[in-house]
XYZ file of C-alpha atoms in Angstrom:
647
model
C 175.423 136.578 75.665
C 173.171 135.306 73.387
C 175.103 133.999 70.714
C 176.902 131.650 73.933
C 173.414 130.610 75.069
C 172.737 130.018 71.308
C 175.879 127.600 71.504
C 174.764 125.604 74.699
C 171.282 125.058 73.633
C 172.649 123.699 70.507
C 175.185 120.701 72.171
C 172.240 120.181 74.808
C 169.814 119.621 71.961
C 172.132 117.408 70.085
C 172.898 114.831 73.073
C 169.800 114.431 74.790
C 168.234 113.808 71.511
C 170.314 110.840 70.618
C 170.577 109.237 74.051
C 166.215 109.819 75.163
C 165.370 108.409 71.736
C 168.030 105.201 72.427
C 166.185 104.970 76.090
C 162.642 105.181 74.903
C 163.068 102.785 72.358
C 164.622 100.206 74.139
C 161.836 100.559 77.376
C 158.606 101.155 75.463
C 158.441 98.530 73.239
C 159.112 95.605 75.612
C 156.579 97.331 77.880
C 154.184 97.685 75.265
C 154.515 93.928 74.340
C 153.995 93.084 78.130
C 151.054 95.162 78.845
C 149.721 94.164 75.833
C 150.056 90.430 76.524
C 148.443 90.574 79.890
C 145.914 92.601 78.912
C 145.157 89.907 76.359
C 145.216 87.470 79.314
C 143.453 89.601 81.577
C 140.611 89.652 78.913
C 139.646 85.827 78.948
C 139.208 86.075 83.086
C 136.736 89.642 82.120
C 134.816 88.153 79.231
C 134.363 84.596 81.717
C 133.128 86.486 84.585
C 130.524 88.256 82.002
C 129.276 85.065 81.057
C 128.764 83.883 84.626
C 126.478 86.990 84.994
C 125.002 86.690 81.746
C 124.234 82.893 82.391
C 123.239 83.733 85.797
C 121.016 86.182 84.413
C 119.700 83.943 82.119
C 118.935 81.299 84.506
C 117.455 83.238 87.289
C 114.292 84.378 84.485
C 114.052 80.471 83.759
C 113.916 79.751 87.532
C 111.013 82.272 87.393
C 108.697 80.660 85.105
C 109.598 76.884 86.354
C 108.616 78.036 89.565
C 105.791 79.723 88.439
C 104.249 77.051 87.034
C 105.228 74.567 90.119
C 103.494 77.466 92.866
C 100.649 77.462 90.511
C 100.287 74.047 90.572
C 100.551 73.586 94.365
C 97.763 76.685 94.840
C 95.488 74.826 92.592
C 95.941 71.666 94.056
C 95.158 73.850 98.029
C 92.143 75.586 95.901
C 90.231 71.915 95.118
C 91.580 69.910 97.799
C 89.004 71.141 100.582
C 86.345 71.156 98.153
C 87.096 67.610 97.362
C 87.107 66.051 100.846
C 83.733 68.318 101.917
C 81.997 66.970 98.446
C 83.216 63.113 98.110
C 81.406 61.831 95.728
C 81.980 60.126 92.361
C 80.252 62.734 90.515
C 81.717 65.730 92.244
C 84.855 64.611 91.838
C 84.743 64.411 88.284
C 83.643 67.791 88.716
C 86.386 68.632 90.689
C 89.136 67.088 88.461
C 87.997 68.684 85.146
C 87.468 72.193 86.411
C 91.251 72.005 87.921
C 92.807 71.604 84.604
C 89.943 73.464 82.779
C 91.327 76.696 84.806
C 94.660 76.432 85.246
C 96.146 76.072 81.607
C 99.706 75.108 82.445
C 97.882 71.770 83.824
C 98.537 68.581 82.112
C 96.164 66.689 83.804
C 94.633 65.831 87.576
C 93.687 62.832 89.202
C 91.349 62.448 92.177
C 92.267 58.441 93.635
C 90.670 57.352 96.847
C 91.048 54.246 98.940
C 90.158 51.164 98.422
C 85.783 50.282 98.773
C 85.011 54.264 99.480
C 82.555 53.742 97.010
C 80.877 50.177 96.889
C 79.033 50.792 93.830
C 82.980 50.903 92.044
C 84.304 48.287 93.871
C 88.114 48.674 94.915
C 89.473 51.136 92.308
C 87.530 54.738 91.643
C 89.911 57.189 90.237
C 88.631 60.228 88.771
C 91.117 61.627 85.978
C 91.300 64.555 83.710
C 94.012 64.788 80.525
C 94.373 67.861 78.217
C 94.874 67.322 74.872
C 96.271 69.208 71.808
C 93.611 68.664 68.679
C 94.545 70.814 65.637
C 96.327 73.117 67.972
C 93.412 73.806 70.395
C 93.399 72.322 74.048
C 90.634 69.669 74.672
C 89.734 67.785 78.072
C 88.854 64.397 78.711
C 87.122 63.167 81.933
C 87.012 59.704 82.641
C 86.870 57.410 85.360
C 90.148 55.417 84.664
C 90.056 51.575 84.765
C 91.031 49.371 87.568
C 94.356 48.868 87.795
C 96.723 48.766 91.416
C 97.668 52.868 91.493
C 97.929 52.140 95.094
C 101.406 51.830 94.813
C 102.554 54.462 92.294
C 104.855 56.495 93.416
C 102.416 59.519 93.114
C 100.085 57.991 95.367
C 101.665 55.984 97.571
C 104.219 59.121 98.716
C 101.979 60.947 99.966
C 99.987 58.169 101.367
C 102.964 57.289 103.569
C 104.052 61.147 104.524
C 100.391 61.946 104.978
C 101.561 65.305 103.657
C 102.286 66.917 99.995
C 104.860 66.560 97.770
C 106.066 66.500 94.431
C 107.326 62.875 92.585
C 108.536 62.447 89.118
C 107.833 59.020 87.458
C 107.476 58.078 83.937
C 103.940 56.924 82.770
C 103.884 53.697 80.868
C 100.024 53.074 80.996
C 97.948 53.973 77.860
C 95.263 51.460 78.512
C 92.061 54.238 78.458
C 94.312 56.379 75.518
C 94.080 59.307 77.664
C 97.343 58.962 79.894
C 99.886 61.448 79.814
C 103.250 59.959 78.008
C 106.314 60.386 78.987
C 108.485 62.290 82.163
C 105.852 63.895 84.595
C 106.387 65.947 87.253
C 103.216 65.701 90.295
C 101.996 67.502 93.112
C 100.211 65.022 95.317
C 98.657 65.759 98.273
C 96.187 63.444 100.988
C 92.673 63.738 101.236
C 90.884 63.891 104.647
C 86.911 62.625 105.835
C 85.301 64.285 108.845
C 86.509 62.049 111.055
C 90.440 62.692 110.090
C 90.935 59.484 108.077
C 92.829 59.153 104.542
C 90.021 58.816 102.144
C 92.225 59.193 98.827
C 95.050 61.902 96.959
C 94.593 64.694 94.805
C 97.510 64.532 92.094
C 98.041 67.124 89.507
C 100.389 66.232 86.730
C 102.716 68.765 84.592
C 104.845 67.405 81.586
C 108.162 67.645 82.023
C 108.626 66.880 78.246
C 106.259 69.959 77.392
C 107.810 71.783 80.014
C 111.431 71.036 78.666
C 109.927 71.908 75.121
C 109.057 75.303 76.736
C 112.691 76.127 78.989
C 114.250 75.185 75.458
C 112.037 77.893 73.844
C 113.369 80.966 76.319
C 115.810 82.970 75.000
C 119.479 81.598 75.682
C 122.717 83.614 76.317
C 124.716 81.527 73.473
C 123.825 79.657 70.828
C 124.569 76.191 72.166
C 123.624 76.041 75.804
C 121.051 74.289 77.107
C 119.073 73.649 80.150
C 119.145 70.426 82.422
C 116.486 69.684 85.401
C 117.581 66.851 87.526
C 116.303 65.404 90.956
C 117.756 65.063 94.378
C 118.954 61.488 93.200
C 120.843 62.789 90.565
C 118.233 61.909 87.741
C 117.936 63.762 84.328
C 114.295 65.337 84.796
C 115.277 67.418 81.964
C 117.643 67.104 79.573
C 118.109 67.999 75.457
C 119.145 64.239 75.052
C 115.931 62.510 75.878
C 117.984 59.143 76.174
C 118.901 60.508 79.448
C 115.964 61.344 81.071
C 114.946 59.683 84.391
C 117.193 56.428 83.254
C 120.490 57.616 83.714
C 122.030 60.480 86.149
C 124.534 62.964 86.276
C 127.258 60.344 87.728
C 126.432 57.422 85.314
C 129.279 56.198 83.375
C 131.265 58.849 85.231
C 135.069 58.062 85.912
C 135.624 59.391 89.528
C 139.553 59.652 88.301
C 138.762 61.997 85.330
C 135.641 63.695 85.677
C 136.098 64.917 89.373
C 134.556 68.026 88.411
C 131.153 66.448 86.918
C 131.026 64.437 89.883
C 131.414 67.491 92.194
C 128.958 69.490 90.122
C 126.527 66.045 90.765
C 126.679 66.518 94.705
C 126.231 69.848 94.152
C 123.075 70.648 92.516
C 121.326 67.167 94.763
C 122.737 69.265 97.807
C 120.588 71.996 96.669
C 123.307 74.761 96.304
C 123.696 77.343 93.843
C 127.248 78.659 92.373
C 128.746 78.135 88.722
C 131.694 75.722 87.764
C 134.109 74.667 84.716
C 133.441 71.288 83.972
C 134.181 69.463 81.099
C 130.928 67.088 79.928
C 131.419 64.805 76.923
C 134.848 65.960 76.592
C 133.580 69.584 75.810
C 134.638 72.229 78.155
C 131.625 74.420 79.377
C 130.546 76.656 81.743
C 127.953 75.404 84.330
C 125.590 77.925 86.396
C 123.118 75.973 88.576
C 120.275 76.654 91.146
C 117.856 74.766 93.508
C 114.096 74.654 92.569
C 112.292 76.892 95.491
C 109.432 74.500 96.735
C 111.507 71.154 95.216
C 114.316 69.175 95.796
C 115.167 69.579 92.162
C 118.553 71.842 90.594
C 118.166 73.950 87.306
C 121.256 74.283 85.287
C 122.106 76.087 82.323
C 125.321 75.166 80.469
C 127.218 76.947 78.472
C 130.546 75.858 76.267
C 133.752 77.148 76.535
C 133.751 77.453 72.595
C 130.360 80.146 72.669
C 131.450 81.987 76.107
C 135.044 82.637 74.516
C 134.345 83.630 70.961
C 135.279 86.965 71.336
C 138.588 86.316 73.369
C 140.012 83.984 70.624
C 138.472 86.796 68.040
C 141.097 89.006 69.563
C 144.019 86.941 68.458
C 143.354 88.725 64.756
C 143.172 92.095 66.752
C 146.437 91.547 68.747
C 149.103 91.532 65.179
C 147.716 94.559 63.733
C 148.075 96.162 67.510
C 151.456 95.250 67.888
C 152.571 97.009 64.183
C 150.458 99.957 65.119
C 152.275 100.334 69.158
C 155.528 99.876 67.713
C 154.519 102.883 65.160
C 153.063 104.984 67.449
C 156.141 103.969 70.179
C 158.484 105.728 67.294
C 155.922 109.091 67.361
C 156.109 108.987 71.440
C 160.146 108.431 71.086
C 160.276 111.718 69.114
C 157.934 113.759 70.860
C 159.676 113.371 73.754
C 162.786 114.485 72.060
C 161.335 117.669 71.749
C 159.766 117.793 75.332
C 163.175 117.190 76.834
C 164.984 120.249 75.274
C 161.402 122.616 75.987
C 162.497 123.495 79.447
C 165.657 125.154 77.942
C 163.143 127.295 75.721
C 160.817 128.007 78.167
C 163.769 128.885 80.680
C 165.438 131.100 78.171
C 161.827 132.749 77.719
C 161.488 133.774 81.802
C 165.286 135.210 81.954
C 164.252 137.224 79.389
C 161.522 138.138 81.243
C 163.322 138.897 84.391
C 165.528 141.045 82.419
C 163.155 142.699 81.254
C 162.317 143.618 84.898
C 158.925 141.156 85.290
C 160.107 139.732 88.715
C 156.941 137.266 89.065
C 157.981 134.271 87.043
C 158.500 130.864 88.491
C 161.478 129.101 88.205
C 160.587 125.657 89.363
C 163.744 123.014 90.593
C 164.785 120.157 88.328
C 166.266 116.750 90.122
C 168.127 116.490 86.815
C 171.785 116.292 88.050
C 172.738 117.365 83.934
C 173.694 120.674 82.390
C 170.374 121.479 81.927
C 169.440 120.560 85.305
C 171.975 122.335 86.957
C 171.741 125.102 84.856
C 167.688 125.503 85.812
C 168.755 125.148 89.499
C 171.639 127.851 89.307
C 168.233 130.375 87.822
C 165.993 129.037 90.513
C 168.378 130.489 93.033
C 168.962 133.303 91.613
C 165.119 134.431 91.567
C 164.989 132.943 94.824
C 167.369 135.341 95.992
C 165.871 137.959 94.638
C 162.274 137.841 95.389
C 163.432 137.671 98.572
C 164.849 140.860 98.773
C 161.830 142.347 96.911
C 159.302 140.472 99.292
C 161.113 141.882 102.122
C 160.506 145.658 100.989
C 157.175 144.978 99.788
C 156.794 143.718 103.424
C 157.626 146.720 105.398
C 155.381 148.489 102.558
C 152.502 146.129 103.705
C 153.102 146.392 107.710
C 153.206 150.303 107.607
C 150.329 150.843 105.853
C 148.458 148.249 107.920
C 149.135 150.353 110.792
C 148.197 153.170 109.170
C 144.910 152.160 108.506
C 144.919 151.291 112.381
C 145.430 154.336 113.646
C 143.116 155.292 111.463
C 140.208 153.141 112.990
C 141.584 153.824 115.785
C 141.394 157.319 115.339
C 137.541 156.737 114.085
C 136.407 154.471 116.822
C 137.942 157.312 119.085
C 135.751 159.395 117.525
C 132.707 157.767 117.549
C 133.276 157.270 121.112
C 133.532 160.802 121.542
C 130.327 161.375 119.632
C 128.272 158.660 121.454
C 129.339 160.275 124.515
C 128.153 163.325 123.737
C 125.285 162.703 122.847
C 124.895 160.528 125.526
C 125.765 163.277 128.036
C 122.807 165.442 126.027
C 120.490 162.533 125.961
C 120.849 161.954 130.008
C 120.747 165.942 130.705
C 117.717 165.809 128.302
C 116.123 163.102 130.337
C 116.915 164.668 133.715
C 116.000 167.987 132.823
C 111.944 167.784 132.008
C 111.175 165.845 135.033
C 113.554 168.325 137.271
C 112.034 171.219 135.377
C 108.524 169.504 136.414
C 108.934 169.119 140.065
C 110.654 172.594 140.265
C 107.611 173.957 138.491
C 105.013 172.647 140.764
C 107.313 173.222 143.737
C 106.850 176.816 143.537
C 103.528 176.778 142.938
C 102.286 174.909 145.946
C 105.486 177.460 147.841
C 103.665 180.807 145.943
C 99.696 179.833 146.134
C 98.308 178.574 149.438
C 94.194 178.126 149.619
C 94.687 175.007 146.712
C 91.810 172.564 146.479
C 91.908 169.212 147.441
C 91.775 167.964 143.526
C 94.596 170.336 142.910
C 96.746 169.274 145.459
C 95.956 165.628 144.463
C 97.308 166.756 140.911
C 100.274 167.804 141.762
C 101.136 165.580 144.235
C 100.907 162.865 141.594
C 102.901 164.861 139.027
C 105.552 165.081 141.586
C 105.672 161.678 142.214
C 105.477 160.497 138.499
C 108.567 162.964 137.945
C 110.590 161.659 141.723
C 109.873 157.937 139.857
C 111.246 158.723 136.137
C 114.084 160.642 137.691
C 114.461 157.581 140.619
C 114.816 155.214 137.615
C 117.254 157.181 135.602
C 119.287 157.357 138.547
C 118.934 153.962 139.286
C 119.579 152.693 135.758
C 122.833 154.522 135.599
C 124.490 153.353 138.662
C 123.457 149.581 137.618
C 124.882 149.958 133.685
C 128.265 151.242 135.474
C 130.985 148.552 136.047
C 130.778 148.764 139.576
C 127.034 147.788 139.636
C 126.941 145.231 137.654
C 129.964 143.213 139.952
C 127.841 144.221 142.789
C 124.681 142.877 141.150
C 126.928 139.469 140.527
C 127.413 139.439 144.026
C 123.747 140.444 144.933
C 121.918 137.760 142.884
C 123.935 134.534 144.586
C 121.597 135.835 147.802
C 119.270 133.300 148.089
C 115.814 134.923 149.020
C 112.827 132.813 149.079
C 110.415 134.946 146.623
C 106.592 134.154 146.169
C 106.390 134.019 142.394
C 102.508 135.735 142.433
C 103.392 138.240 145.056
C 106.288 139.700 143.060
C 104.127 139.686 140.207
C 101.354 141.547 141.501
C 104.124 143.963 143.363
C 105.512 144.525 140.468
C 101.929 145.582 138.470
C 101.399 147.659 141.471
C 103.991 150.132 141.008
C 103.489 149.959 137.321
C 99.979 151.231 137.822
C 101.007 153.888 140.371
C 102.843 155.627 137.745
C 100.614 154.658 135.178
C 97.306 154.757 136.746
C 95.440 154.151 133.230
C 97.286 151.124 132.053
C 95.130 147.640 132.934
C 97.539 145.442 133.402
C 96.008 141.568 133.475
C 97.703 138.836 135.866
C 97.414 134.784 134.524
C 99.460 132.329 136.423
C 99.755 128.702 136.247
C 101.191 128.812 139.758
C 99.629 128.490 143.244
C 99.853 131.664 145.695
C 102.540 129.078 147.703
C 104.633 128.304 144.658
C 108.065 130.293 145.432
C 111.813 130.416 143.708
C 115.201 131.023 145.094
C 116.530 133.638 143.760
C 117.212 137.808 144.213
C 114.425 139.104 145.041
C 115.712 142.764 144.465
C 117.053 142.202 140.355
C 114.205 139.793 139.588
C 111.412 142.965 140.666
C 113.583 145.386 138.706
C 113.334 143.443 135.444
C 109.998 142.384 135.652
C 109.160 146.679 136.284
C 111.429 147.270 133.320
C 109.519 144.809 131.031
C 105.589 146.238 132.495
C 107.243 149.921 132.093
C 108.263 149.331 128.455
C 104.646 147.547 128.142
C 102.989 150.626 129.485
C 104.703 153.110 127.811
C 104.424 151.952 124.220
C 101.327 149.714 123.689
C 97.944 151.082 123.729
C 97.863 150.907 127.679
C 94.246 148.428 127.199
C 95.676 144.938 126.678
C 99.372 144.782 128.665
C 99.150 140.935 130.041
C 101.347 139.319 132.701
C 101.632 135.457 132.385
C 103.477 133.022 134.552
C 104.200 129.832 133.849
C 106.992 127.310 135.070
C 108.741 123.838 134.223
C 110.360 121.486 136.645
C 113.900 123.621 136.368
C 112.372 127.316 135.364
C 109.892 129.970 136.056
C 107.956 132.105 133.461
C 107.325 135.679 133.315
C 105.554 136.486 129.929
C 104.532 140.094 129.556
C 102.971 140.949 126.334
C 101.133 143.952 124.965
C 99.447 145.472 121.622
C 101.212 148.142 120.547
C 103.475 149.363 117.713
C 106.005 146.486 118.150
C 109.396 146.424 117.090
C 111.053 146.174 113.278
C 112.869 142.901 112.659
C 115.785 144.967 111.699
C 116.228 146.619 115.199
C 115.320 143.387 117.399
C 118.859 142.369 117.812
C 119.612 146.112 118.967
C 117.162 146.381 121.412
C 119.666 144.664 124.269
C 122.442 146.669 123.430
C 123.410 149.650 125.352
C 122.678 152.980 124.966
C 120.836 151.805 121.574
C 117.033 153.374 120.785
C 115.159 152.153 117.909
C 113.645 155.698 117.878
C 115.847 158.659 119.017
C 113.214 160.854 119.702
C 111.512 158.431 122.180
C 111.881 159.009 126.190
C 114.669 156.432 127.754
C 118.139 156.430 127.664
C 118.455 152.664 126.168
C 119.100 151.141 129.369
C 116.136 149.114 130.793
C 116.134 146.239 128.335
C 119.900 145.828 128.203
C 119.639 145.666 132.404
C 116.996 143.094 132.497
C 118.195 140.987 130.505
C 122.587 141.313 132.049
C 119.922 140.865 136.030
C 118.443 137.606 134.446
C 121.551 136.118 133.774
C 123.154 137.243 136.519
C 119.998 134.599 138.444
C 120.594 131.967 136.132
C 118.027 132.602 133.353
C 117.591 135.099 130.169
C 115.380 137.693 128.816
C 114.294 136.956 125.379
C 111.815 138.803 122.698
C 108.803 135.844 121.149
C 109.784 136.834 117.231
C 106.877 134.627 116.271
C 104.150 137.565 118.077
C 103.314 139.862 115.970
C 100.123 141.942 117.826
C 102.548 143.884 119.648
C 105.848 142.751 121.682
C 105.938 139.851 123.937
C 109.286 139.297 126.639
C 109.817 136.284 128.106
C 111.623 136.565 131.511
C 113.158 132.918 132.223
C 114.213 132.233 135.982
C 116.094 129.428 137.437
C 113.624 127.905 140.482
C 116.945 126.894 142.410
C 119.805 129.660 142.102
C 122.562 127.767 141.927
């Protein structure tokens, strides 16, 4: 037997191994070559959408400070403007224009220009201008009153002259005539002037360089080592730009083909439409990558642009990865075409290993089924029925083991619950004869006295006469208590409580204290209600005045008998009966016990576990429920809930 297995595992071995290697061979490495390539492919669309984040990125902390400095400019420009047209007067606004830029250091300069003859003593021009300066590296301010010349219709004053709002203009300055003009690009916030009587008395313009501002975006730290930023305006005009031949002059679609540079022109209408996105565009006949933004507060667009030849460094990078890849997954292809030579024949091994087992009587192994339609396949198959087969002869004994000796172990909890039913009844039977027997013995007692003695005394008749009643009450109650905890009863009670009977809610109350206190005639028992004398509930009048007596008898009978208290209160749908004492109270571990049957928390105590368990099996049988207040802890405290409406 084993030298023939020997002999099969052997031509197996020898057939799969030269056909599997042939197969691998022939499928892995074109695979590999294929993944390989798209992966390679796959990487220039990951590393592009990088850069659009990174750029992104980039530009959104440039955005930032621009704006920064173009909020800051506008607050400024609110802060003096009121302070200008309450004080308008040559010397205050000097004042006013020096102390703008002297506190707000990203301020190139400010000029305070009113209307023509507001101040005689000037004549027609009076413009108020301050200009910081860079001496040695330090900042220094000049404040002059610039010559007369016609700034009536720059485009800084006359914008906001005609909008009679503010704004922001960009124009370049060409006028050095005091030396103390800004040169170059600027960038102002203008805004009109007002008198008392509503009328334009001049503009408040504050100026920012767009060349030192460029000189500062060009400082901020850039995603690649060529990008750059570019400002331009709604028009399309370079605001900023590295090539300062472009500035204001020229804009985005001069000496633009339409035919050939579709995508600069649609990047043009883009940013002066004020959208954001990114684009490939190719500008100067160098691809790049082009992230743009609007300006909050502006009709200007930020871009940042990137080239093609610093985004995809890395990808072309991995061309000199890609070679040594390929001679490595063709190696490693070889490894994987062997190793799963030697998988291939391992079921044979391992299915050799569990016959053995199986002979060797270990009937647990699993045989799993092979889709191979080959020897080996088939041969697995033939094994997997076999052990099929015969686990399921030994899992058919083992399951009329299991099912008798599951019902032996019920008949033996039967047989225990049988007895514990035996014993409960017993002592149950002891407990009730118990219970029966003192007051019996009682009333018998005192029944032959008052038959043997004649000649008693008024006191001593009113003594026993009392004692008899006490006893014709417990044993009443017993009685009573019995009948209702028998099936009968409690269909009977079902039947009882859909009576409608029209109860006063303070008169059963005070009913039911009443006969409390006749068997209890040292117990103060306290009445609180919420409810008028008039206030009544439909319900049974009987079952609702036996678990109220229940709930004042248990209150009576274990609290100190000095602080038993009756509340009623009620809701729109319910009535109320809170009875709550100080006594001993009752252990958390025996409060869900207490409305069970037949069950005592102390089996020495008087009772025969019945009262609770009726009172609350009466309330539901209205329509409401008995409940214990866990969250008292003085004593014990019931809550009887009852329906107002029986339904």
């Amino acid at each position: 037997m084993s030298r023939q297995s020997s002999s099969i595992l052997s031509t197996v071995t020898t057939h799969l191994s030269t056909r599997l290697s042939l197969d691998l061979l022939l499928l892995a490495t074109p695979l590999f070559v294929l993944v390989l390539g798209l992966l390679f492919l796959q990487s220039r669309h990951i590393i592009r959408n990088e850069a659009v984040g990174r750029a992104n990125s980039v530009l959104n902390a440039t955005l930032q400070r621009v704006f920064l400095n173009i909020s800051t400019t506008e607050t400024a420009n609110n802060a003096f403007r009121w302070q200008a047209e309450e004080w308008l007067h040559p010397d205050s606004l000097l004042a006013f224009s020096r102390r703008t830029v002297l506190l707000n250091a990203h301020i190139d300069g400010c000029a305070i220009s009113v209307e023509p003859d507001i101040f005689p003593q000037y004549g027609r021009y009076f413009s108020a201008y301050t200009i910081r300066k860079k001496n040695n590296g330090k900042d220094s301010l000049c404040t002059v009153v610039e010559e007369e010349y016609e700034y009536f219709d720059r485009i800084w004053y006359k914008t906001p002259h005609d909008l009679g709002k503010p704004c922001w203009t960009v124009y370049y300055d060409d006028i050095d005539s005091l030396d103390v003009a800004l040169d170059g690009l600027l960038a102002c916030y203008s805004a009109p002037l007002f008198d008392k009587q509503d009328r334009l008395v001049g503009i408040i313009s504050i100026d920012l360089s767009l060349l030192r501002l460029s000189k500062s975006i060009s400082e901020e730290e850039k995603p690649y080592p060529h990008s750059y930023f570019a400002l331009i305006g709604d028009d399309g005009r370079y605001l900023i730009h590295p090539d300062t031949t472009r500035l204001f002059k020229q804009t985005i679609f001069s000496d633009t083909d339409p035919r050939h540079h579709t995508d600069l022109i649609a990047l043009g209408h883009e940013m002066t439409a004020g959208n954001e996105g990114s684009m490939a565009v190719d500008i100067g006949g160098t691809p790049c990558l082009v992230c743009y933004k609007p300006l909050p507060g502006t009709n200007w667009s930020l871009a940042l642009v990137c080239p093609d030849d610093d985004v995809l460094a890395a990808y072309h990078r991995q061309a000199y990865i890609i070679a040594p890849l390929l001679i490595i997954g063709i190696i490693i292809i070889l490894l994987l075409c062997y190793r799963t030579v030697s998988q291939a024949i391992m079921p044979i091994n391992q299915l050799l290993d569990k016959t053995q087992s199986i002979i060797e009587g270990n009937t647990e192994v699993y045989i799993p089924r092979s889709k191979r339609e080959d020897a080996v396949g088939r041969l697995q198959n033939s094994f997997a029925t076999m052990l099929q087969s015969l686990n399921f002869h030994t899992g058919s004994v083992r399951y009329t083991t299991e099912r008798a000796k599951q019902q032996n172990e019920g008949l033996a909890h039967a047989t225990q619950l049988a007895e514990e039913a035996d014993r409960q009844k017993t002592a149950f039977i002891q407990n009730v004869s118990h219970q029966i027997r003192t007051p019996l013995n009682i009333i018998m007692g005192f029944t032959q006295i008052l038959k043997a003695q004649e000649g008693l005394s008024e006191e001593e008749m009113k003594v026993i006469t009392d004692t008899l009643q006490h006893n014709s009450s417990l044993l009443h109650r017993l009685v009573l208590m019995l009948f209702d905890s028998s099936e009968t009863a409690e269909t009977e009670e079902q039947e009882a409580a859909s009576k409608h009977d029209i109860i006063p809610c303070n008169e059963v109350a005070r009913e039911a204290i009443h006969y409390i206190n006749i068997n209890y005639p040292d117990v103060s028992i306290s009445l609180t209600t919420d409810t008028d004398d008039d206030f009544c509930i439909q319900s049974s009048r009987l079952y609702l005045m036996r678990s109220l007596r229940e709930i004042l008898y248990n209150a009576a009978k274990y609290s100190d008998g000095q602080h038993v208290k009756m509340t009623i209160s009620h809701t729109d749908t319910a009535v109320f009966f809170t009875v709550e004492d100080r006594g001993k109270g009752i252990a958390e571990a025996d409060r869900e016990r207490i409305f069970k049957f037949f069950a005592k928390v102390d089996d020495l105590s008087e009772g025969l576990g019945l009262g609770l368990p009726l009172s609350k099996r009466h309330a539901r049988n209205l329509g409401g429920n008995l409940t214990l207040d866990e969250g008292y802890h003085d004593g014990c405290r019931f809550v009887l809930e009852i329906p107002i409406h029986n339904s």
